[in-house]
Every structure is written in C-alpha cells, then in structure tokens.
mmCIF file of C-alpha atoms in Angstrom:
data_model
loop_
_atom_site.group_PDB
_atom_site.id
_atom_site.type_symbol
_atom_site.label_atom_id
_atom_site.label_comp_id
_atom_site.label_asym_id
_atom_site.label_seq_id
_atom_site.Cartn_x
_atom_site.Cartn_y
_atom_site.Cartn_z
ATOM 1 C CA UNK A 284 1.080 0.324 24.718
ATOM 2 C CA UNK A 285 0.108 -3.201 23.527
ATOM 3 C CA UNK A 286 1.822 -6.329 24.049
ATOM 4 C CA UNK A 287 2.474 -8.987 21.763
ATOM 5 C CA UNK A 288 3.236 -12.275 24.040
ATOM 6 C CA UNK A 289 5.183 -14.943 22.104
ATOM 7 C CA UNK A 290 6.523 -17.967 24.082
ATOM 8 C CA UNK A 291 9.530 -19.289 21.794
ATOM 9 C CA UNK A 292 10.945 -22.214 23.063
ATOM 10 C CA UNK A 293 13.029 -21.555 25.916
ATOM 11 C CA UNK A 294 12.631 -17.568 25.585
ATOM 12 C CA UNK A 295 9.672 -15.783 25.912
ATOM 13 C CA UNK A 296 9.313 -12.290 23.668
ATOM 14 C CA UNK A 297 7.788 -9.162 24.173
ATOM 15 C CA UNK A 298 6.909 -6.805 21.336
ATOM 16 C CA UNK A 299 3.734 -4.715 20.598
ATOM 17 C CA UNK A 300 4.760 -1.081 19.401
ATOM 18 C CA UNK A 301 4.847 0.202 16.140
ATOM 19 C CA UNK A 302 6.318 3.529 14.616
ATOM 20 C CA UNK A 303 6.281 5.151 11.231
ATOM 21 C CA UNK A 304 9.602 6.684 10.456
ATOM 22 C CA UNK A 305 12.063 7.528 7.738
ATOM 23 C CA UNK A 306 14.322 4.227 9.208
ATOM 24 C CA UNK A 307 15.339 4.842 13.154
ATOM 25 C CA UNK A 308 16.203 2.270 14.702
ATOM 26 C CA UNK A 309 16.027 4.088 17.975
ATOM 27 C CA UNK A 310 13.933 3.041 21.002
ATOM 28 C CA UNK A 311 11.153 5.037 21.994
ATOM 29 C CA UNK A 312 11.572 4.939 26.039
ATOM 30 C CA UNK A 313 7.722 6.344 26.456
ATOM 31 C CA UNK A 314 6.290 3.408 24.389
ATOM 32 C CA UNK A 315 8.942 0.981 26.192
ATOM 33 C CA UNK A 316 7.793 1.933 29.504
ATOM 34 C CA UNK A 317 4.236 1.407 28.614
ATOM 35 C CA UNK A 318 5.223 -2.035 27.252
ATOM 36 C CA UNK A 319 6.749 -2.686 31.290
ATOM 37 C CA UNK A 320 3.777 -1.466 32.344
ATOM 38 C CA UNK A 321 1.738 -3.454 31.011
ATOM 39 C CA UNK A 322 3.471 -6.505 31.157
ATOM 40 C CA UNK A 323 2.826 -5.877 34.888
ATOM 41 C CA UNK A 324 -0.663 -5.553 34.742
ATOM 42 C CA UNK A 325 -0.920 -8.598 32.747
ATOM 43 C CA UNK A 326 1.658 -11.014 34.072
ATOM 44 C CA UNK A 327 1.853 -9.776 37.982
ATOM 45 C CA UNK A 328 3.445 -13.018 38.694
ATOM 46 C CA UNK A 329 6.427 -12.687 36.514
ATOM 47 C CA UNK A 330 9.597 -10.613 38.096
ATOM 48 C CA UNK A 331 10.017 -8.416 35.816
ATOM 49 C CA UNK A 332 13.381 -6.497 37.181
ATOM 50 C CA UNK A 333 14.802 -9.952 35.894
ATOM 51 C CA UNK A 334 14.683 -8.769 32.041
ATOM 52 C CA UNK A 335 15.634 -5.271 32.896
ATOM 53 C CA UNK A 336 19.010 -6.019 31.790
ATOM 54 C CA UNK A 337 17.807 -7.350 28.714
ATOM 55 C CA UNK A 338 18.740 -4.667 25.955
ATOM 56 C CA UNK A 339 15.692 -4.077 23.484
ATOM 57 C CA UNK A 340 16.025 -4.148 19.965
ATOM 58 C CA UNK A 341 14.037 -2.272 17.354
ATOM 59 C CA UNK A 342 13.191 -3.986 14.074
ATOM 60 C CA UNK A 343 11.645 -2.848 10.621
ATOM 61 C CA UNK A 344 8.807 -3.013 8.492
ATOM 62 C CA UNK A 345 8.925 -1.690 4.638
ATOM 63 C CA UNK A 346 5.238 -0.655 4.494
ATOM 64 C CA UNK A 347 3.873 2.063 1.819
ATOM 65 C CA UNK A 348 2.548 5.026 2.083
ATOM 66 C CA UNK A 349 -1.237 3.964 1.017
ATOM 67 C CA UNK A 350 -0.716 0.703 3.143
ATOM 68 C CA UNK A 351 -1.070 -1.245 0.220
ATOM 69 C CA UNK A 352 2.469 -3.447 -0.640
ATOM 70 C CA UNK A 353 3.885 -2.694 -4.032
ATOM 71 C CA UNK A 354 3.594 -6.023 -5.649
ATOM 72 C CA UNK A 355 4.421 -5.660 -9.767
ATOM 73 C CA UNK A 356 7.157 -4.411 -12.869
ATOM 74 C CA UNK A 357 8.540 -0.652 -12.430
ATOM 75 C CA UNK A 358 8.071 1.016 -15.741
ATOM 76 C CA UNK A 359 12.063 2.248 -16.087
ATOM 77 C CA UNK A 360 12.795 -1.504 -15.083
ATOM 78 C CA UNK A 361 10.040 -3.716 -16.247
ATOM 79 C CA UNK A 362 12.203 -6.813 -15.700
ATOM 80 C CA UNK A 363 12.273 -6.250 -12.034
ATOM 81 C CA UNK A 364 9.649 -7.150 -10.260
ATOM 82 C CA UNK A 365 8.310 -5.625 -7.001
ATOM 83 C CA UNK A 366 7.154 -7.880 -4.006
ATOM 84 C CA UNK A 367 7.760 -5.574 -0.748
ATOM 85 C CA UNK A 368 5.898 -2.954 1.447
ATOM 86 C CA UNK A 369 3.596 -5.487 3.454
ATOM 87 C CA UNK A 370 4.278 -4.068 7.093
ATOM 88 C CA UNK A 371 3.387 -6.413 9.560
ATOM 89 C CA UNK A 372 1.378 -9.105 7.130
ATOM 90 C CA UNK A 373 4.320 -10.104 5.052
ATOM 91 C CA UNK A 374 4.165 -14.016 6.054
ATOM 92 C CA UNK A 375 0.485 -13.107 5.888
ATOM 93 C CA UNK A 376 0.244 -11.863 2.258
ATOM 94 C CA UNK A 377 3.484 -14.129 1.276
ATOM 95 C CA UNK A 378 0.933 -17.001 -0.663
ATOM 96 C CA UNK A 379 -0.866 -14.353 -2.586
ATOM 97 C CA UNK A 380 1.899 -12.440 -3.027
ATOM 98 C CA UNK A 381 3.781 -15.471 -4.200
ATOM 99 C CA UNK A 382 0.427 -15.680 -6.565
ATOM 100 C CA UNK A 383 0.690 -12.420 -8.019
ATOM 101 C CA UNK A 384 4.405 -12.501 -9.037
ATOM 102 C CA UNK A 385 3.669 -15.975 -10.617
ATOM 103 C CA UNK A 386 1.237 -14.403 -12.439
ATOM 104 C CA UNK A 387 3.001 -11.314 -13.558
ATOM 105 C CA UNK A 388 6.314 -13.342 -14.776
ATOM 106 C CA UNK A 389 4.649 -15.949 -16.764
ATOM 107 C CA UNK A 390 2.469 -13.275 -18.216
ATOM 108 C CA UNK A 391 -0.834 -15.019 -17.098
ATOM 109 C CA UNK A 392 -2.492 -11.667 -15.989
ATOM 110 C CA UNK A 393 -4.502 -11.112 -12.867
ATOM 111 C CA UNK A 394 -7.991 -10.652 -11.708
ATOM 112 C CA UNK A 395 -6.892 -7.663 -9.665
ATOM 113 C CA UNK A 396 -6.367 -4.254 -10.722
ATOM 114 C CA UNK A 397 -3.091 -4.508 -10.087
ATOM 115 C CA UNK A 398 -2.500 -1.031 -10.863
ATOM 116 C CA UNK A 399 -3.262 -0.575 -7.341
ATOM 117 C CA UNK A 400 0.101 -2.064 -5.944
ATOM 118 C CA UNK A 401 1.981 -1.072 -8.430
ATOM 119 C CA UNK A 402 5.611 0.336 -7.198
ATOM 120 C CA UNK A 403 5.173 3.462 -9.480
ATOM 121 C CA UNK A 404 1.971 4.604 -8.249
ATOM 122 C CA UNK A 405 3.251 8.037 -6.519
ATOM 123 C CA UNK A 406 5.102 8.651 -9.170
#
C-alpha cells in the first residue's frame, strides 16, 4: 500500500488507500497493515507501536462511475444543479468547477461538451 505523509501542525497523518464500494466505512486490515508496513520501511526511525493505539478512521469520496464528476441541471429537476463526484480532486477541480456552475446558472454556456458530466448520463 501507498502512503500519503502529511505533517499537520502538531499531528502528523497517515493515509494512502483507496476503495470503491457501495459506502463502507469499514477498515480493510490487509491494506492497513501494508500502510504499517510501509511506514516502516520509510520512516525506520519513528516508533511506530506508539500510534498503535491510535484508532483509524475511514473517510469518503463521491466519485462516478466513468470518473468524470457530474457537474450540471438534472432533466426532472433542471433548477438543481449538480457539482459532486470528483473523488480525490475535489479542492483540485473546485475553481473550474466553481466555473462551470457560474456558467450554467447565469446561462452563459460553456466551451465544454458538458454533456459529458452531466448527472443524467447513465440514465
């Protein structure tokens, strides 16, 4: 498993798996162990059997099917507007994003296709 190192501060986080499910929030002890693993290998100085009483936490990620976020009106709702589905890039995608909804309430139109993110496109 890969590590994502993030000093915050005072506290120092570990992340670095990722899953695709239906909405578990339960831990996956394989991938967790690789994660102790590693941050073994990688930080041999740090004790680690001082965090093992830290409890780990899972968090989630709206993502789409296609990978793409939905970003647009639904057609039974068109006064609702979509903005959601960006996995991990969400602060990533937030300016365009932020572009795109601009765009799509004061009825400027895009240069995109934005058929592609629309949130009815499995339907």
């Amino acid at each position: 498993a890969r590590i994502a190192s993030t000093p915050m501060g005072k506290i120092w986080r570990l992340g670095g798996t990722m899953t695709v499910t239906q909405g578990s929030t339960k831990i996956n002890n394989r991938k967790l162990s690789a994660m102790v693993r590693n941050v073994k290998k990688y930080y041999p100085e740090y004790n680690i059997s001082s965090a093992q009483s830290l409890k780990p936490w899972v968090g989630l990620r709206p993502l789409s099917a296609d990978g793409l976020p939905y970003i647009g009106p639904f057609k039974k709702y068109p006064n609702l507007i979509a903005a959601t589905g960006h996995a991990m890039l969400g602060v990533s995608l937030a300016p365009v994003t932020g572009h795109l909804v601009s765009n799509i309430i004061s009825e400027e139109g895009s240069d995109y296709d934005m058929k592609l993110l629309s949130p009815d496109r499995f339907n």
